[in-house]
Amino acid sequence: MVDGILFDLDGTLWNSIRAILPAWQRVAWEAARIRLQYDDLASIMGLTPREIGARFFPGFPPEEQERLAIRGCREECFGLSETGGDLYPGVEEVLRSLSSKHPLMIVSNCMDGYIQAFLKAHRLGACFVDYEYPERSGLLKDGNIRMVVERNHLSHPVYIGDTQKDADAAATAGAPFLFASYGFGIVKKEDYLFSFNDFRQLPEILSRI
């Protein structure tokens, strides 16, 4: 019986690219005259600032790559709590229903303010009991999953995400993985317990675990 549900954010609960693209375009153009487009941001969802910097700013030293990526991650949060992102169909309704039966949590590779912007913009704060991210904890996703599981005293959690990195982190943390196949990534079949292509399918899948 599942006693806690942990969610990734980008590609699982929302798509924020439309809202954050202008900030990233400004940072990349000012730093390197690089013109970022929608697909560029889609390709880095779920990555750490170090990984993002290496992809977007390959001509810079590693320290500067990461610094620029952190700047982009910080600037993307400006105004995001007001504009919000694009929730996937059924997310609000399903989360409100699930939160009455299970403790819900978010573990995402993001900077301070990003999860908070999601919760405020879409008025979903009451649905979640906890969240964690690398800038606050100093840990990568697997460590953050493990931390959230431990501090909420969960015995049978699941982690829900949309990329192979999510699946790998869940496996390392010892949490069964559910694959949101409508998101930004592809996951090897042997690495997920169930997959779903519509968030509204989630309650039925959880009932089968």
mmCIF file of C-alpha atoms in Angstrom:
data_model
loop_
_atom_site.group_PDB
_atom_site.id
_atom_site.type_symbol
_atom_site.label_atom_id
_atom_site.label_comp_id
_atom_site.label_asym_id
_atom_site.label_seq_id
_atom_site.Cartn_x
_atom_site.Cartn_y
_atom_site.Cartn_z
ATOM 1 C CA MET A 1 0.000 0.000 0.000
ATOM 2 C CA VAL A 2 1.510 3.329 -1.072
ATOM 3 C CA ASP A 3 1.969 5.618 1.933
ATOM 4 C CA GLY A 4 3.544 8.617 0.188
ATOM 5 C CA ILE A 5 3.821 10.034 -3.343
ATOM 6 C CA LEU A 6 6.848 12.060 -4.438
ATOM 7 C CA PHE A 7 6.679 14.033 -7.675
ATOM 8 C CA ASP A 8 9.194 15.506 -10.050
ATOM 9 C CA LEU A 9 8.004 18.925 -11.264
ATOM 10 C CA ASP A 10 9.018 19.794 -14.848
ATOM 11 C CA GLY A 11 7.495 17.391 -17.336
ATOM 12 C CA THR A 12 5.440 15.731 -14.628
ATOM 13 C CA LEU A 13 3.179 18.366 -13.067
ATOM 14 C CA TRP A 14 3.741 21.331 -15.374
ATOM 15 C CA ASN A 15 5.547 22.692 -18.398
ATOM 16 C CA SER A 16 6.992 26.104 -17.511
ATOM 17 C CA ILE A 17 8.994 26.713 -20.698
ATOM 18 C CA ARG A 18 6.609 29.280 -22.147
ATOM 19 C CA ALA A 19 6.901 31.368 -18.976
ATOM 20 C CA ILE A 20 10.644 31.081 -18.355
ATOM 21 C CA LEU A 21 11.976 31.215 -21.928
ATOM 22 C CA PRO A 22 12.314 35.046 -22.042
ATOM 23 C CA ALA A 23 14.568 35.024 -18.972
ATOM 24 C CA TRP A 24 16.832 32.351 -20.411
ATOM 25 C CA GLN A 25 16.946 34.090 -23.793
ATOM 26 C CA ARG A 26 18.054 37.296 -22.108
ATOM 27 C CA VAL A 27 20.797 35.591 -20.080
ATOM 28 C CA ALA A 28 22.157 33.604 -23.038
ATOM 29 C CA TRP A 29 22.135 36.588 -25.393
ATOM 30 C CA GLU A 30 23.834 38.942 -22.942
ATOM 31 C CA ALA A 31 26.481 36.381 -22.028
ATOM 32 C CA ALA A 32 27.312 34.813 -25.371
ATOM 33 C CA ARG A 33 25.011 36.144 -28.116
ATOM 34 C CA ILE A 34 23.274 32.749 -28.093
ATOM 35 C CA ARG A 35 19.644 32.611 -29.251
ATOM 36 C CA LEU A 36 17.861 29.986 -27.171
ATOM 37 C CA GLN A 37 14.576 28.540 -28.381
ATOM 38 C CA TYR A 38 11.806 26.443 -26.843
ATOM 39 C CA ASP A 39 13.439 23.124 -27.769
ATOM 40 C CA ASP A 40 16.698 24.202 -26.149
ATOM 41 C CA LEU A 41 14.965 24.584 -22.801
ATOM 42 C CA ALA A 42 13.034 21.348 -23.265
ATOM 43 C CA SER A 43 16.366 19.557 -23.616
ATOM 44 C CA ILE A 44 17.670 20.672 -20.193
ATOM 45 C CA MET A 45 14.618 20.040 -18.029
ATOM 46 C CA GLY A 46 15.671 18.075 -14.964
ATOM 47 C CA LEU A 47 19.385 18.808 -15.321
ATOM 48 C CA THR A 48 21.569 20.447 -12.681
ATOM 49 C CA PRO A 49 23.082 23.922 -13.246
ATOM 50 C CA ARG A 50 26.461 22.339 -13.966
ATOM 51 C CA GLU A 51 24.923 20.144 -16.674
ATOM 52 C CA ILE A 52 22.896 23.032 -18.091
ATOM 53 C CA GLY A 53 25.943 25.292 -18.226
ATOM 54 C CA ALA A 54 27.984 22.716 -20.123
ATOM 55 C CA ARG A 55 25.213 22.350 -22.689
ATOM 56 C CA PHE A 56 24.330 26.008 -23.220
ATOM 57 C CA PHE A 57 27.753 27.649 -22.778
ATOM 58 C CA PRO A 58 30.389 25.171 -24.030
ATOM 59 C CA GLY A 59 32.858 27.909 -24.958
ATOM 60 C CA PHE A 60 33.253 29.068 -21.357
ATOM 61 C CA PRO A 61 35.349 27.578 -18.518
ATOM 62 C CA PRO A 62 33.363 25.152 -16.319
ATOM 63 C CA GLU A 63 33.058 27.613 -13.446
ATOM 64 C CA GLU A 64 31.622 30.294 -15.725
ATOM 65 C CA GLN A 65 29.286 27.775 -17.386
ATOM 66 C CA GLU A 66 27.787 26.927 -14.023
ATOM 67 C CA ARG A 67 27.617 30.571 -12.944
ATOM 68 C CA LEU A 68 25.648 31.508 -16.051
ATOM 69 C CA ALA A 69 23.315 28.540 -15.623
ATOM 70 C CA ILE A 70 22.656 29.506 -12.011
ATOM 71 C CA ARG A 71 21.896 33.046 -13.171
ATOM 72 C CA GLY A 72 19.372 31.672 -15.662
ATOM 73 C CA CYS A 73 17.812 29.449 -13.008
ATOM 74 C CA ARG A 74 17.444 32.411 -10.667
ATOM 75 C CA GLU A 75 16.057 34.803 -13.258
ATOM 76 C CA GLU A 76 13.500 32.271 -14.488
ATOM 77 C CA CYS A 77 11.817 32.525 -11.082
ATOM 78 C CA PHE A 78 11.211 36.279 -11.357
ATOM 79 C CA GLY A 79 7.469 36.688 -11.799
ATOM 80 C CA LEU A 80 6.876 32.945 -12.140
ATOM 81 C CA SER A 81 4.788 32.847 -8.984
ATOM 82 C CA GLU A 82 2.392 35.259 -10.710
ATOM 83 C CA THR A 83 2.344 33.877 -14.253
ATOM 84 C CA GLY A 84 2.659 30.193 -13.418
ATOM 85 C CA GLY A 85 3.304 27.555 -16.039
ATOM 86 C CA ASP A 86 1.143 25.202 -18.059
ATOM 87 C CA LEU A 87 -0.310 22.485 -15.842
ATOM 88 C CA TYR A 88 -0.814 19.158 -17.559
ATOM 89 C CA PRO A 89 -4.480 18.148 -17.980
ATOM 90 C CA GLY A 90 -6.038 16.954 -14.756
ATOM 91 C CA VAL A 91 -3.125 17.901 -12.501
ATOM 92 C CA GLU A 92 -5.020 20.259 -10.210
ATOM 93 C CA GLU A 93 -8.047 18.016 -9.788
ATOM 94 C CA VAL A 94 -6.050 14.815 -9.299
ATOM 95 C CA LEU A 95 -3.634 16.396 -6.816
ATOM 96 C CA ARG A 96 -6.459 17.756 -4.705
ATOM 97 C CA SER A 97 -8.103 14.336 -4.666
ATOM 98 C CA LEU A 98 -4.891 12.410 -3.947
ATOM 99 C CA SER A 99 -3.878 14.772 -1.146
ATOM 100 C CA SER A 100 -6.926 13.695 0.849
ATOM 101 C CA LYS A 101 -5.665 10.097 0.790
ATOM 102 C CA HIS A 102 -1.850 10.297 0.633
ATOM 103 C CA PRO A 103 0.877 12.714 1.728
ATOM 104 C CA LEU A 104 2.236 14.382 -1.419
ATOM 105 C CA MET A 105 5.781 15.757 -1.854
ATOM 106 C CA ILE A 106 7.930 17.317 -4.596
ATOM 107 C CA VAL A 107 11.612 16.567 -5.257
ATOM 108 C CA SER A 108 13.048 18.544 -8.165
ATOM 109 C CA ASN A 109 16.486 19.626 -9.471
ATOM 110 C CA CYS A 110 15.797 23.348 -9.261
ATOM 111 C CA MET A 111 16.912 26.512 -7.539
ATOM 112 C CA ASP A 112 15.343 28.168 -4.532
ATOM 113 C CA GLY A 113 11.986 29.743 -5.375
ATOM 114 C CA TYR A 114 11.002 27.481 -8.270
ATOM 115 C CA ILE A 115 8.874 24.938 -6.404
ATOM 116 C CA GLN A 116 7.505 27.762 -4.294
ATOM 117 C CA ALA A 117 6.461 29.623 -7.470
ATOM 118 C CA PHE A 118 4.629 26.527 -8.716
ATOM 119 C CA LEU A 119 2.731 26.153 -5.445
ATOM 120 C CA LYS A 120 1.819 29.842 -5.201
ATOM 121 C CA ALA A 121 0.876 30.441 -8.834
ATOM 122 C CA HIS A 122 -1.462 27.479 -8.979
ATOM 123 C CA ARG A 123 -2.671 27.631 -5.351
ATOM 124 C CA LEU A 124 -1.595 24.055 -4.651
ATOM 125 C CA GLY A 125 0.389 24.597 -1.479
ATOM 126 C CA ALA A 126 -2.234 22.878 0.672
ATOM 127 C CA CYS A 127 -1.860 19.686 -1.375
ATOM 128 C CA PHE A 128 1.777 19.096 -0.420
ATOM 129 C CA VAL A 129 3.338 18.300 2.933
ATOM 130 C CA ASP A 130 6.995 18.626 1.909
ATOM 131 C CA TYR A 131 9.413 19.451 -0.891
ATOM 132 C CA GLU A 132 13.163 19.475 -1.462
ATOM 133 C CA TYR A 133 15.730 20.699 -3.994
ATOM 134 C CA PRO A 134 19.539 20.712 -4.322
ATOM 135 C CA GLU A 135 20.223 24.357 -3.479
ATOM 136 C CA ARG A 136 18.664 23.950 -0.039
ATOM 137 C CA SER A 137 19.860 20.442 0.792
ATOM 138 C CA GLY A 138 23.188 20.269 -1.015
ATOM 139 C CA LEU A 139 22.161 16.837 -2.322
ATOM 140 C CA LEU A 140 21.379 15.432 -5.732
ATOM 141 C CA LYS A 141 17.952 14.031 -6.548
ATOM 142 C CA ASP A 142 18.511 10.533 -5.155
ATOM 143 C CA GLY A 143 19.691 11.990 -1.854
ATOM 144 C CA ASN A 144 16.738 14.357 -1.728
ATOM 145 C CA ILE A 145 14.268 11.543 -2.394
ATOM 146 C CA ARG A 146 15.826 9.549 0.402
ATOM 147 C CA MET A 147 15.790 12.570 2.743
ATOM 148 C CA VAL A 148 12.119 13.346 2.116
ATOM 149 C CA VAL A 149 11.152 9.694 2.552
ATOM 150 C CA GLU A 150 13.004 9.487 5.863
ATOM 151 C CA ARG A 151 11.750 12.727 7.387
ATOM 152 C CA ASN A 152 8.155 11.865 6.505
ATOM 153 C CA HIS A 153 8.543 8.340 7.904
ATOM 154 C CA LEU A 154 7.422 6.615 4.718
ATOM 155 C CA SER A 155 7.659 2.859 4.287
ATOM 156 C CA HIS A 156 6.160 2.412 0.814
ATOM 157 C CA PRO A 157 6.734 5.602 -1.251
ATOM 158 C CA VAL A 158 6.705 5.976 -5.019
ATOM 159 C CA TYR A 159 8.508 8.565 -7.114
ATOM 160 C CA ILE A 160 6.884 9.938 -10.266
ATOM 161 C CA GLY A 161 8.908 11.585 -13.017
ATOM 162 C CA ASP A 162 9.488 11.834 -16.746
ATOM 163 C CA THR A 163 13.182 11.181 -17.495
ATOM 164 C CA GLN A 164 15.765 8.436 -17.217
ATOM 165 C CA LYS A 165 17.604 10.546 -14.641
ATOM 166 C CA ASP A 166 14.446 10.525 -12.530
ATOM 167 C CA ALA A 167 14.205 6.743 -12.830
ATOM 168 C CA ASP A 168 17.870 6.304 -11.915
ATOM 169 C CA ALA A 169 17.548 8.586 -8.887
ATOM 170 C CA ALA A 170 14.463 6.732 -7.671
ATOM 171 C CA ALA A 171 16.235 3.391 -8.050
ATOM 172 C CA THR A 172 19.262 4.624 -6.112
ATOM 173 C CA ALA A 173 16.958 5.932 -3.370
ATOM 174 C CA GLY A 174 15.039 2.653 -3.259
ATOM 175 C CA ALA A 175 11.671 4.040 -4.393
ATOM 176 C CA PRO A 176 9.548 2.400 -7.123
ATOM 177 C CA PHE A 177 9.308 4.648 -10.187
ATOM 178 C CA LEU A 178 6.217 5.630 -12.164
ATOM 179 C CA PHE A 179 6.905 7.107 -15.608
ATOM 180 C CA ALA A 180 4.976 10.145 -16.867
ATOM 181 C CA SER A 181 5.472 9.391 -20.559
ATOM 182 C CA TYR A 182 3.935 12.693 -21.739
ATOM 183 C CA GLY A 183 6.895 14.645 -20.313
ATOM 184 C CA PHE A 184 10.347 15.538 -21.631
ATOM 185 C CA GLY A 185 12.160 12.204 -21.540
ATOM 186 C CA ILE A 186 12.318 8.537 -22.410
ATOM 187 C CA VAL A 187 12.787 5.821 -19.798
ATOM 188 C CA LYS A 188 13.881 2.224 -20.294
ATOM 189 C CA LYS A 189 10.945 -0.117 -19.775
ATOM 190 C CA GLU A 190 12.759 -2.179 -17.164
ATOM 191 C CA ASP A 191 13.280 0.936 -15.035
ATOM 192 C CA TYR A 192 9.663 1.805 -14.261
ATOM 193 C CA LEU A 193 6.885 -0.007 -12.456
ATOM 194 C CA PHE A 194 4.091 1.587 -14.495
ATOM 195 C CA SER A 195 3.860 4.275 -17.159
ATOM 196 C CA PHE A 196 0.978 6.604 -17.972
ATOM 197 C CA ASN A 197 0.392 9.133 -20.761
ATOM 198 C CA ASP A 198 -2.288 11.193 -19.002
ATOM 199 C CA PHE A 199 -2.060 12.475 -15.424
ATOM 200 C CA ARG A 200 -5.698 11.553 -14.920
ATOM 201 C CA GLN A 201 -4.707 7.881 -15.122
ATOM 202 C CA LEU A 202 -2.594 8.151 -11.978
ATOM 203 C CA PRO A 203 -5.244 7.274 -9.326
ATOM 204 C CA GLU A 204 -6.081 4.036 -11.098
ATOM 205 C CA ILE A 205 -2.390 3.102 -11.380
ATOM 206 C CA LEU A 206 -1.815 3.805 -7.700
ATOM 207 C CA SER A 207 -4.717 1.514 -6.828
ATOM 208 C CA ARG A 208 -2.865 -1.344 -8.539
ATOM 209 C CA ILE A 209 0.317 -1.017 -6.465
#
